[in-house]
mmCIF file of C-alpha atoms and ligand atoms in Angstrom:
data_model
loop_
_atom_site.group_PDB
_atom_site.id
_atom_site.type_symbol
_atom_site.label_atom_id
_atom_site.label_comp_id
_atom_site.label_asym_id
_atom_site.label_seq_id
_atom_site.Cartn_x
_atom_site.Cartn_y
_atom_site.Cartn_z
ATOM 1 C CA MET A 107 -4.356 12.243 15.692
ATOM 2 C CA HIS A 108 -2.701 12.451 12.288
ATOM 3 C CA ILE A 109 0.240 10.053 12.248
ATOM 4 C CA LEU A 110 2.937 9.685 9.589
ATOM 5 C CA VAL A 111 4.486 6.224 9.340
ATOM 6 C CA THR A 112 7.622 6.158 7.204
ATOM 7 C CA GLY A 113 8.320 2.618 6.021
ATOM 8 C CA GLY A 114 4.643 1.866 6.667
ATOM 9 C CA ALA A 115 4.404 -0.602 3.780
ATOM 10 C CA GLY A 116 7.008 -2.783 5.472
ATOM 11 C CA PHE A 117 6.613 -5.548 7.982
ATOM 12 C CA ILE A 118 6.373 -3.663 11.304
ATOM 13 C CA GLY A 119 5.025 -0.477 9.675
ATOM 14 C CA SER A 120 2.020 -2.175 8.091
ATOM 15 C CA HIS A 121 1.010 -3.847 11.366
ATOM 16 C CA LEU A 122 1.460 -0.513 13.160
ATOM 17 C CA THR A 123 -0.637 1.293 10.543
ATOM 18 C CA GLU A 124 -3.479 -1.206 10.936
ATOM 19 C CA ARG A 125 -3.392 -0.807 14.700
ATOM 20 C CA LEU A 126 -3.319 3.012 14.621
ATOM 21 C CA ILE A 127 -6.284 3.105 12.250
ATOM 22 C CA ARG A 128 -8.156 0.641 14.440
ATOM 23 C CA ASP A 129 -7.486 2.996 17.366
ATOM 24 C CA GLY A 130 -9.168 5.857 15.456
ATOM 25 C CA HIS A 131 -6.126 7.726 14.137
ATOM 26 C CA THR A 132 -5.567 9.115 10.646
ATOM 27 C CA VAL A 133 -2.467 7.564 9.077
ATOM 28 C CA THR A 134 -0.280 8.570 6.162
ATOM 29 C CA VAL A 135 2.204 5.946 5.023
ATOM 30 C CA PHE A 136 5.322 7.077 3.183
ATOM 31 C CA ASP A 137 7.377 4.325 1.589
ATOM 32 C CA ASP A 138 9.502 3.744 -1.506
ATOM 33 C CA LEU A 139 8.351 0.106 -1.699
ATOM 34 C CA SER A 140 11.945 -1.126 -1.853
ATOM 35 C CA THR A 141 11.404 -3.925 0.670
ATOM 36 C CA GLY A 142 7.818 -3.070 1.612
ATOM 37 C CA ARG A 143 4.750 -3.975 -0.423
ATOM 38 C CA LEU A 144 1.385 -2.328 -0.998
ATOM 39 C CA ALA A 145 -0.161 -5.752 -0.465
ATOM 40 C CA ASN A 146 0.819 -5.420 3.210
ATOM 41 C CA LEU A 147 -1.695 -2.566 3.470
ATOM 42 C CA THR A 148 -4.631 -4.245 1.731
ATOM 43 C CA SER A 149 -6.797 -4.286 4.867
ATOM 44 C CA VAL A 150 -6.638 -0.479 5.252
ATOM 45 C CA ALA A 151 -6.248 0.593 1.610
ATOM 46 C CA ASP A 152 -9.861 1.810 1.281
ATOM 47 C CA HIS A 153 -10.185 3.218 4.778
ATOM 48 C CA PRO A 154 -11.108 6.937 4.793
ATOM 49 C CA ASN A 155 -8.426 7.626 7.444
ATOM 50 C CA PHE A 156 -5.623 6.138 5.365
ATOM 51 C CA THR A 157 -3.429 7.616 2.645
ATOM 52 C CA PHE A 158 -0.329 6.272 0.951
ATOM 53 C CA THR A 159 2.447 8.337 -0.645
ATOM 54 C CA GLU A 160 5.216 6.654 -2.579
ATOM 55 C CA GLY A 161 8.646 8.248 -2.369
ATOM 56 C CA SER A 162 12.006 8.176 -0.659
ATOM 57 C CA ILE A 163 12.947 9.549 2.735
ATOM 58 C CA LEU A 164 16.031 10.861 0.946
ATOM 59 C CA ASP A 165 13.712 13.359 -0.790
ATOM 60 C CA ARG A 166 13.896 16.251 1.707
ATOM 61 C CA GLN A 167 11.028 18.222 0.204
ATOM 62 C CA MET A 168 8.616 15.308 0.255
ATOM 63 C CA VAL A 169 9.597 14.486 3.825
ATOM 64 C CA THR A 170 9.097 18.112 4.895
ATOM 65 C CA ASP A 171 5.682 18.274 3.227
ATOM 66 C CA LEU A 172 4.522 15.055 4.860
ATOM 67 C CA VAL A 173 5.856 15.733 8.352
ATOM 68 C CA ARG A 174 4.378 19.274 8.516
ATOM 69 C CA PRO A 175 0.686 18.273 8.966
ATOM 70 C CA ALA A 176 1.472 15.273 11.220
ATOM 71 C CA ASP A 177 0.997 15.247 15.007
ATOM 72 C CA VAL A 178 3.251 12.201 15.462
ATOM 73 C CA VAL A 179 5.838 10.507 13.235
ATOM 74 C CA PHE A 180 6.920 6.884 13.415
ATOM 75 C CA HIS A 181 10.147 6.779 11.417
ATOM 76 C CA LEU A 182 10.594 3.140 10.448
ATOM 77 C CA ALA A 183 11.845 3.497 6.855
ATOM 78 C CA ALA A 184 15.308 1.991 6.605
ATOM 79 C CA ALA A 185 17.457 -0.519 4.814
ATOM 80 C CA VAL A 186 16.907 -3.590 7.034
ATOM 81 C CA GLY A 187 18.285 -7.102 7.236
ATOM 82 C CA VAL A 188 21.861 -8.366 7.460
ATOM 83 C CA LYS A 189 21.802 -9.721 3.911
ATOM 84 C CA LEU A 190 20.602 -6.436 2.414
ATOM 85 C CA ILE A 191 23.149 -4.433 4.419
ATOM 86 C CA MET A 192 25.972 -6.735 3.280
ATOM 87 C CA ASP A 193 24.800 -6.671 -0.345
ATOM 88 C CA GLU A 194 24.283 -2.897 -0.569
ATOM 89 C CA PRO A 195 26.275 -1.302 2.251
ATOM 90 C CA SER A 196 26.741 2.252 0.955
ATOM 91 C CA ARG A 197 23.111 2.715 -0.067
ATOM 92 C CA SER A 198 22.003 1.261 3.272
ATOM 93 C CA ILE A 199 24.219 3.619 5.279
ATOM 94 C CA LEU A 200 22.947 6.621 3.334
ATOM 95 C CA THR A 201 19.289 5.638 3.728
ATOM 96 C CA ASN A 202 19.669 5.004 7.421
ATOM 97 C CA VAL A 203 21.594 8.181 8.239
ATOM 98 C CA ALA A 204 20.432 10.854 5.760
ATOM 99 C CA GLY A 205 16.829 9.617 5.865
ATOM 100 C CA THR A 206 16.655 10.062 9.625
ATOM 101 C CA GLU A 207 18.331 13.461 9.378
ATOM 102 C CA ASN A 208 15.612 14.554 6.926
ATOM 103 C CA VAL A 209 12.809 13.327 9.166
ATOM 104 C CA LEU A 210 14.208 14.991 12.306
ATOM 105 C CA ASP A 211 14.889 18.276 10.484
ATOM 106 C CA ALA A 212 11.317 18.282 9.217
ATOM 107 C CA ALA A 213 9.993 17.616 12.720
ATOM 108 C CA LEU A 214 11.866 20.546 14.292
ATOM 109 C CA PRO A 215 9.711 23.569 13.258
ATOM 110 C CA ASN A 216 6.489 22.238 14.850
ATOM 111 C CA LYS A 217 8.273 20.066 17.436
ATOM 112 C CA THR A 218 6.467 17.044 16.052
ATOM 113 C CA TYR A 219 6.720 14.007 18.333
ATOM 114 C CA THR A 220 9.011 11.571 16.480
ATOM 115 C CA PHE A 221 9.668 7.908 17.183
ATOM 116 C CA VAL A 222 12.955 6.743 15.699
ATOM 117 C CA ALA A 223 13.403 3.030 14.950
ATOM 118 C CA SER A 224 16.728 1.672 16.132
ATOM 119 C CA THR A 225 17.887 -1.879 16.681
ATOM 120 C CA SER A 226 19.352 -4.381 19.140
ATOM 121 C CA GLU A 227 22.336 -4.460 16.757
ATOM 122 C CA VAL A 228 23.612 -1.282 18.429
ATOM 123 C CA TYR A 229 24.656 -3.399 21.443
ATOM 124 C CA GLY A 230 27.112 -5.075 19.070
ATOM 125 C CA LYS A 231 29.484 -7.462 20.814
ATOM 126 C CA SER A 232 28.537 -6.400 24.313
ATOM 127 C CA ALA A 233 28.847 -9.328 26.723
ATOM 128 C CA LYS A 234 26.900 -7.870 29.616
ATOM 129 C CA PHE A 235 23.492 -9.522 29.750
ATOM 130 C CA PRO A 236 20.678 -8.613 29.650
ATOM 131 C CA PHE A 237 21.214 -5.494 27.543
ATOM 132 C CA GLN A 238 20.046 -2.309 29.234
ATOM 133 C CA GLU A 239 19.396 0.943 27.433
ATOM 134 C CA ASP A 240 22.252 2.848 29.110
ATOM 135 C CA ASP A 241 24.871 0.115 28.613
ATOM 136 C CA ASP A 242 28.070 0.788 26.677
ATOM 137 C CA LEU A 243 27.875 -0.183 23.002
ATOM 138 C CA THR A 244 30.672 -2.269 21.468
ATOM 139 C CA ILE A 245 30.818 -2.714 17.736
ATOM 140 C CA GLY A 246 33.421 -4.337 15.484
ATOM 141 C CA ALA A 247 35.970 -2.970 13.009
ATOM 142 C CA THR A 248 34.858 -0.770 10.104
ATOM 143 C CA ARG A 249 36.372 -3.307 7.682
ATOM 144 C CA ASN A 250 33.492 -5.575 8.622
ATOM 145 C CA LEU A 251 30.604 -3.765 6.943
ATOM 146 C CA ARG A 252 28.066 -5.682 8.972
ATOM 147 C CA TRP A 253 28.579 -3.155 11.751
ATOM 148 C CA SER A 254 27.645 -0.239 9.494
ATOM 149 C CA TYR A 255 23.962 -0.897 10.219
ATOM 150 C CA ALA A 256 24.536 -0.709 13.989
ATOM 151 C CA CYS A 257 26.684 2.372 13.550
ATOM 152 C CA ALA A 258 24.161 4.176 11.318
ATOM 153 C CA LYS A 259 21.352 3.447 13.762
ATOM 154 C CA THR A 260 23.542 4.600 16.673
ATOM 155 C CA LEU A 261 24.089 7.883 14.860
ATOM 156 C CA ASP A 262 20.300 8.168 14.359
ATOM 157 C CA GLU A 263 19.865 7.767 18.103
ATOM 158 C CA PHE A 264 22.499 10.428 18.834
ATOM 159 C CA LEU A 265 20.900 12.838 16.372
ATOM 160 C CA ALA A 266 17.415 12.337 17.827
ATOM 161 C CA LEU A 267 18.649 12.784 21.402
ATOM 162 C CA ALA A 268 20.758 15.798 20.399
ATOM 163 C CA HIS A 269 17.695 17.536 18.917
ATOM 164 C CA ALA A 270 15.783 16.678 22.080
ATOM 165 C CA ARG A 271 18.477 18.306 24.200
ATOM 166 C CA GLU A 272 19.132 21.351 21.993
ATOM 167 C CA SER A 273 15.662 22.182 20.726
ATOM 168 C CA GLY A 274 13.261 20.325 22.976
ATOM 169 C CA LEU A 275 12.166 18.088 20.099
ATOM 170 C CA PRO A 276 10.011 15.304 21.568
ATOM 171 C CA VAL A 277 11.620 12.027 20.480
ATOM 172 C CA THR A 278 11.571 8.405 21.580
ATOM 173 C CA VAL A 279 14.114 5.843 20.396
ATOM 174 C CA LEU A 280 12.797 2.321 19.782
ATOM 175 C CA ARG A 281 15.488 -0.358 19.979
ATOM 176 C CA PHE A 282 13.713 -3.271 18.334
ATOM 177 C CA PHE A 283 14.970 -6.766 19.088
ATOM 178 C CA ASN A 284 14.101 -9.580 16.658
ATOM 179 C CA THR A 285 10.533 -8.827 15.697
ATOM 180 C CA THR A 286 8.763 -11.405 13.636
ATOM 181 C CA GLY A 287 5.374 -12.737 12.578
ATOM 182 C CA PRO A 288 3.124 -12.755 9.522
ATOM 183 C CA ARG A 289 4.231 -10.616 6.529
ATOM 184 C CA GLN A 290 7.919 -10.719 7.392
ATOM 185 C CA THR A 291 9.827 -11.718 4.303
ATOM 186 C CA GLY A 292 12.814 -14.045 4.394
ATOM 187 C CA ARG A 293 14.363 -12.393 1.331
ATOM 188 C CA TYR A 294 16.768 -10.224 3.317
ATOM 189 C CA GLY A 295 18.037 -12.892 5.684
ATOM 190 C CA MET A 296 15.304 -12.981 8.373
ATOM 191 C CA VAL A 297 15.633 -16.358 9.998
ATOM 192 C CA LEU A 298 12.132 -17.386 11.038
ATOM 193 C CA PRO A 299 10.268 -16.919 7.743
ATOM 194 C CA ASN A 300 13.139 -18.721 6.001
ATOM 195 C CA PHE A 301 12.939 -21.668 8.419
ATOM 196 C CA VAL A 302 9.148 -21.980 8.155
ATOM 197 C CA LYS A 303 9.228 -21.759 4.354
ATOM 198 C CA ALA A 304 11.934 -24.415 4.119
ATOM 199 C CA ALA A 305 10.135 -26.709 6.572
ATOM 200 C CA LEU A 306 6.843 -26.430 4.678
ATOM 201 C CA GLU A 307 8.632 -27.236 1.415
ATOM 202 C CA GLY A 308 10.512 -30.180 2.947
ATOM 203 C CA ALA A 309 13.810 -28.399 2.209
ATOM 204 C CA PRO A 310 16.730 -28.328 4.660
ATOM 205 C CA LEU A 311 16.767 -25.565 7.286
ATOM 206 C CA MET A 312 20.049 -23.719 6.825
ATOM 207 C CA VAL A 313 21.562 -22.738 10.178
ATOM 208 C CA HIS A 314 24.477 -20.311 9.954
ATOM 209 C CA GLY A 315 27.431 -21.193 12.189
ATOM 210 C CA SER A 316 27.037 -23.666 15.047
ATOM 211 C CA GLY A 317 23.435 -22.745 15.817
ATOM 212 C CA GLU A 318 24.429 -22.057 19.419
ATOM 213 C CA GLN A 319 23.889 -18.318 18.946
ATOM 214 C CA SER A 320 20.686 -17.250 20.688
ATOM 215 C CA ARG A 321 17.987 -14.676 20.034
ATOM 216 C CA CYS A 322 14.708 -13.476 21.550
ATOM 217 C CA PHE A 323 11.772 -13.245 19.157
ATOM 218 C CA GLY A 324 8.897 -10.855 19.731
ATOM 219 C CA HIS A 325 5.534 -11.112 17.980
ATOM 220 C CA VAL A 326 4.862 -8.074 15.805
ATOM 221 C CA ALA A 327 1.353 -7.792 17.303
ATOM 222 C CA ASP A 328 2.906 -7.377 20.750
ATOM 223 C CA VAL A 329 5.456 -4.902 19.429
ATOM 224 C CA VAL A 330 2.877 -2.590 17.843
ATOM 225 C CA LYS A 331 0.807 -2.769 21.020
ATOM 226 C CA ALA A 332 3.878 -1.522 22.927
ATOM 227 C CA LEU A 333 4.283 1.329 20.421
ATOM 228 C CA GLY A 334 0.660 2.390 20.939
ATOM 229 C CA LEU A 335 1.224 2.464 24.705
ATOM 230 C CA LEU A 336 4.476 4.426 24.384
ATOM 231 C CA MET A 337 2.675 7.058 22.315
ATOM 232 C CA ASN A 338 0.511 7.813 25.345
ATOM 233 C CA ALA A 339 3.230 7.516 28.006
ATOM 234 C CA PRO A 340 4.449 11.019 28.939
ATOM 235 C CA GLN A 341 7.654 9.648 30.479
ATOM 236 C CA ALA A 342 8.663 8.108 27.097
ATOM 237 C CA LYS A 343 9.760 11.461 25.656
ATOM 238 C CA GLY A 344 13.522 11.857 25.346
ATOM 239 C CA GLU A 345 14.067 8.192 26.222
ATOM 240 C CA VAL A 346 15.439 5.010 24.626
ATOM 241 C CA PHE A 347 13.536 1.722 24.995
ATOM 242 C CA ASN A 348 14.366 -1.899 24.306
ATOM 243 C CA ILE A 349 11.336 -3.368 22.552
ATOM 244 C CA GLY A 350 10.954 -7.116 22.403
ATOM 245 C CA SER A 351 10.650 -10.330 24.303
ATOM 246 C CA SER A 352 13.140 -11.865 26.723
ATOM 247 C CA GLU A 353 12.209 -15.473 25.804
ATOM 248 C CA GLU A 354 15.600 -16.718 24.613
ATOM 249 C CA ILE A 355 16.257 -19.584 22.201
ATOM 250 C CA THR A 356 19.274 -20.834 20.255
ATOM 251 C CA ILE A 357 18.960 -20.878 16.485
ATOM 252 C CA ARG A 358 19.471 -24.661 16.532
ATOM 253 C CA ALA A 359 16.535 -25.065 18.959
ATOM 254 C CA LEU A 360 14.499 -22.671 16.844
ATOM 255 C CA ALA A 361 15.047 -24.833 13.773
ATOM 256 C CA GLU A 362 14.031 -27.924 15.750
ATOM 257 C CA LYS A 363 10.885 -26.190 16.993
ATOM 258 C CA VAL A 364 9.884 -25.131 13.491
ATOM 259 C CA ILE A 365 10.334 -28.691 12.247
ATOM 260 C CA GLU A 366 8.240 -30.004 15.123
ATOM 261 C CA LEU A 367 5.418 -27.473 14.675
ATOM 262 C CA THR A 368 5.224 -27.899 10.901
ATOM 263 C CA GLY A 369 5.430 -31.710 11.180
ATOM 264 C CA SER A 370 8.125 -31.458 8.502
ATOM 265 C CA SER A 371 10.571 -34.152 7.441
ATOM 266 C CA SER A 372 13.224 -31.480 6.736
ATOM 267 C CA ASP A 373 16.662 -31.830 8.233
ATOM 268 C CA ILE A 374 18.957 -29.124 9.631
ATOM 269 C CA ARG A 375 22.154 -28.185 7.765
ATOM 270 C CA TYR A 376 24.930 -26.159 9.325
ATOM 271 C CA VAL A 377 26.525 -23.625 6.989
ATOM 272 C CA PRO A 378 29.726 -21.777 7.918
ATOM 273 C CA TYR A 379 29.299 -17.998 7.975
ATOM 274 C CA ASP A 380 32.052 -17.680 5.346
ATOM 275 C CA ALA A 381 29.882 -19.618 2.885
ATOM 276 C CA VAL A 382 27.063 -17.072 3.212
ATOM 277 C CA TYR A 383 28.761 -13.778 3.977
ATOM 278 C CA PRO A 384 32.147 -12.254 3.093
ATOM 279 C CA GLU A 385 35.149 -13.589 5.003
ATOM 280 C CA GLY A 386 35.514 -12.210 8.503
ATOM 281 C CA PHE A 387 31.768 -11.823 9.084
ATOM 282 C CA GLU A 388 30.981 -11.591 12.780
ATOM 283 C CA ASP A 389 27.710 -12.565 14.371
ATOM 284 C CA MET A 390 26.401 -11.707 17.805
ATOM 285 C CA GLN A 391 26.372 -14.797 20.027
ATOM 286 C CA ARG A 392 23.580 -13.648 22.221
ATOM 287 C CA ARG A 393 21.026 -10.851 22.253
ATOM 288 C CA LEU A 394 18.993 -10.628 25.421
ATOM 289 C CA PRO A 395 17.063 -7.464 26.233
ATOM 290 C CA ASP A 396 16.138 -6.083 29.598
ATOM 291 C CA VAL A 397 12.601 -4.865 28.871
ATOM 292 C CA SER A 398 11.814 -3.604 32.364
ATOM 293 C CA LYS A 399 12.119 0.066 31.375
ATOM 294 C CA LEU A 400 9.363 -0.401 28.783
ATOM 295 C CA GLU A 401 7.214 -2.161 31.366
ATOM 296 C CA ARG A 402 7.743 0.606 33.927
ATOM 297 C CA ALA A 403 6.756 3.290 31.411
ATOM 298 C CA THR A 404 3.753 1.544 29.872
ATOM 299 C CA GLY A 405 2.820 -1.536 31.892
ATOM 300 C CA PHE A 406 3.506 -3.546 28.727
ATOM 301 C CA ARG A 407 4.533 -7.204 28.862
ATOM 302 C CA PRO A 408 4.786 -9.432 25.805
ATOM 303 C CA MET A 409 1.830 -11.835 25.748
ATOM 304 C CA LEU A 410 2.477 -13.939 22.658
ATOM 305 C CA THR A 411 4.865 -16.890 22.885
ATOM 306 C CA LEU A 412 7.377 -18.104 20.335
ATOM 307 C CA GLN A 413 5.097 -21.067 19.634
ATOM 308 C CA GLN A 414 2.270 -18.649 18.730
ATOM 309 C CA ILE A 415 4.592 -16.658 16.481
ATOM 310 C CA ILE A 416 5.645 -19.784 14.583
ATOM 311 C CA GLU A 417 2.045 -20.998 14.300
ATOM 312 C CA ASP A 418 0.932 -17.616 12.921
ATOM 313 C CA ILE A 419 3.694 -17.662 10.295
ATOM 314 C CA ILE A 420 2.775 -21.238 9.333
ATOM 315 C CA THR A 421 -0.898 -20.247 8.977
ATOM 316 C CA GLU A 422 0.023 -17.279 6.793
ATOM 317 C CA MET A 423 2.343 -19.291 4.560
ATOM 318 C CA GLN A 424 -0.299 -21.980 4.116
ATOM 319 C CA SER A 425 -3.031 -19.484 3.210
ATOM 320 C CA PRO A 426 -4.097 -19.499 -0.466
ATOM 321 C CA VAL A 427 -3.030 -15.825 -0.943
ATOM 322 C CA CYS A 428 0.527 -16.642 0.065
ATOM 323 C CA ALA A 429 0.853 -20.083 -1.468
HETATM 324 P P1 NAD B 577 10.940 -3.655 6.382
HETATM 325 O O1 NAD B 577 12.046 -3.790 5.392
HETATM 326 O O2 NAD B 577 9.762 -4.541 6.189
HETATM 327 O O3 NAD B 577 10.458 -2.160 6.492
HETATM 328 C C1 NAD B 577 11.235 -1.052 6.075
HETATM 329 C C2 NAD B 577 10.367 -0.218 5.152
HETATM 330 O O4 NAD B 577 11.092 0.946 4.778
HETATM 331 C C3 NAD B 577 9.999 -0.951 3.858
HETATM 332 O O5 NAD B 577 8.620 -0.850 3.619
HETATM 333 C C4 NAD B 577 10.795 -0.220 2.783
HETATM 334 O O6 NAD B 577 10.176 -0.254 1.519
HETATM 335 C C5 NAD B 577 10.905 1.160 3.386
HETATM 336 N N1 NAD B 577 12.053 1.935 2.899
HETATM 337 C C6 NAD B 577 13.342 1.511 2.777
HETATM 338 N N2 NAD B 577 14.092 2.496 2.278
HETATM 339 C C7 NAD B 577 13.271 3.568 2.094
HETATM 340 C C8 NAD B 577 13.449 4.885 1.597
HETATM 341 N N3 NAD B 577 14.648 5.332 1.178
HETATM 342 N N4 NAD B 577 12.384 5.697 1.534
HETATM 343 C C9 NAD B 577 11.164 5.280 1.951
HETATM 344 N N5 NAD B 577 10.924 4.048 2.414
HETATM 345 C C10 NAD B 577 11.971 3.206 2.487
HETATM 346 O O7 NAD B 577 11.588 -3.916 7.823
HETATM 347 P P2 NAD B 577 10.919 -3.919 9.273
HETATM 348 O O8 NAD B 577 11.354 -5.162 9.904
HETATM 349 O O9 NAD B 577 9.490 -3.590 9.209
HETATM 350 O O10 NAD B 577 11.738 -2.726 9.960
HETATM 351 C C11 NAD B 577 11.129 -1.476 10.335
HETATM 352 C C12 NAD B 577 12.121 -0.682 11.190
HETATM 353 O O11 NAD B 577 12.432 -1.430 12.367
HETATM 354 C C13 NAD B 577 13.454 -0.410 10.506
HETATM 355 O O12 NAD B 577 13.876 0.895 10.823
HETATM 356 C C14 NAD B 577 14.404 -1.423 11.117
HETATM 357 O O13 NAD B 577 15.733 -0.959 11.124
HETATM 358 C C15 NAD B 577 13.828 -1.578 12.497
HETATM 359 N N6 NAD B 577 14.143 -2.905 13.089
HETATM 360 C C16 NAD B 577 13.433 -4.025 12.758
HETATM 361 C C17 NAD B 577 13.758 -5.225 13.366
HETATM 362 C C18 NAD B 577 13.010 -6.510 13.068
HETATM 363 O O14 NAD B 577 13.317 -7.528 13.720
HETATM 364 N N7 NAD B 577 12.053 -6.563 12.164
HETATM 365 C C19 NAD B 577 14.790 -5.305 14.302
HETATM 366 C C20 NAD B 577 15.498 -4.144 14.584
HETATM 367 C C21 NAD B 577 15.151 -2.949 14.006
#
């Protein structure tokens, strides 16, 4: 199949592209290289089934031209990361709403199967655990721009599901929980690459807040395997899926584990949220997915543990290319 991956030069997109090519597909990556890098695609750059087009998903004509010949679209291009969203909120909102609108509009004429990347952030402050796909979503006040990311992605979900209902557009919404592993950059606030980098440098690991907030980290290799399975699962069409692991850990314990696995002499420092983000910043205390719907549809279960994720990031950061 011919598959278009928007945001394919990014972290998840580059791993997905490699996997799709390995599975025999032809892949076009479309990316503006704002947070993604061509270096992420080095392993497939010369493959005859791979092409790269640089441009923005805000360019309607380019999006239309690239979606037209595709059999399937993975729409991953977005402004991602709490730090980036807080630093550039209006641009992020526009990218995440208008970009998705362009992709879905372009998919309509041929009813091209489109996967839309969403996020666990849409669950917001929900206190019903674990999060299930049909749960109510509870976000914070508009004054707190952190929630604009969740809100933009929620609108993307609505738009995709509305086109599915009105026009029969085949869509699947992917609610990614914390996905991590090699190639993820810490530049936009992603916690694990930042912790591993600090530990390897002997610098303090900066934990925001008390460190009692918890997350579940999924290995990107597992996540792209799940995406491959969803592509071939007929019951995935028109549905929303939590994608991730349900292995839960507090950020304090995560920092301790990174220190242990790197053998680092770093210490842990606790930084109030107000010192890092604008006053009034709210974090989610807990983010625990129910991933049983994904398992029912595909048989998928995450195989790679948090320890393996951390070890893979350590190996990457210690490799000569990265160092
Ligand atoms: P990433 O930043 O590595 O990837 C995003 C890619 O989109 C980058 O390559 C970037 O250059 C590209 N991009 C950004 N704006 C663009 C534009 N206007 N036009 C074209 N390309 C553009 O982040 P990622 O972690 O790989 O995220 C991929 C998708 O998964 C995103 O939609 C994100 O919201 C979603 N997601 C990721 C996580 C996670 O834990 N990594 C969690 C929840 C949701």
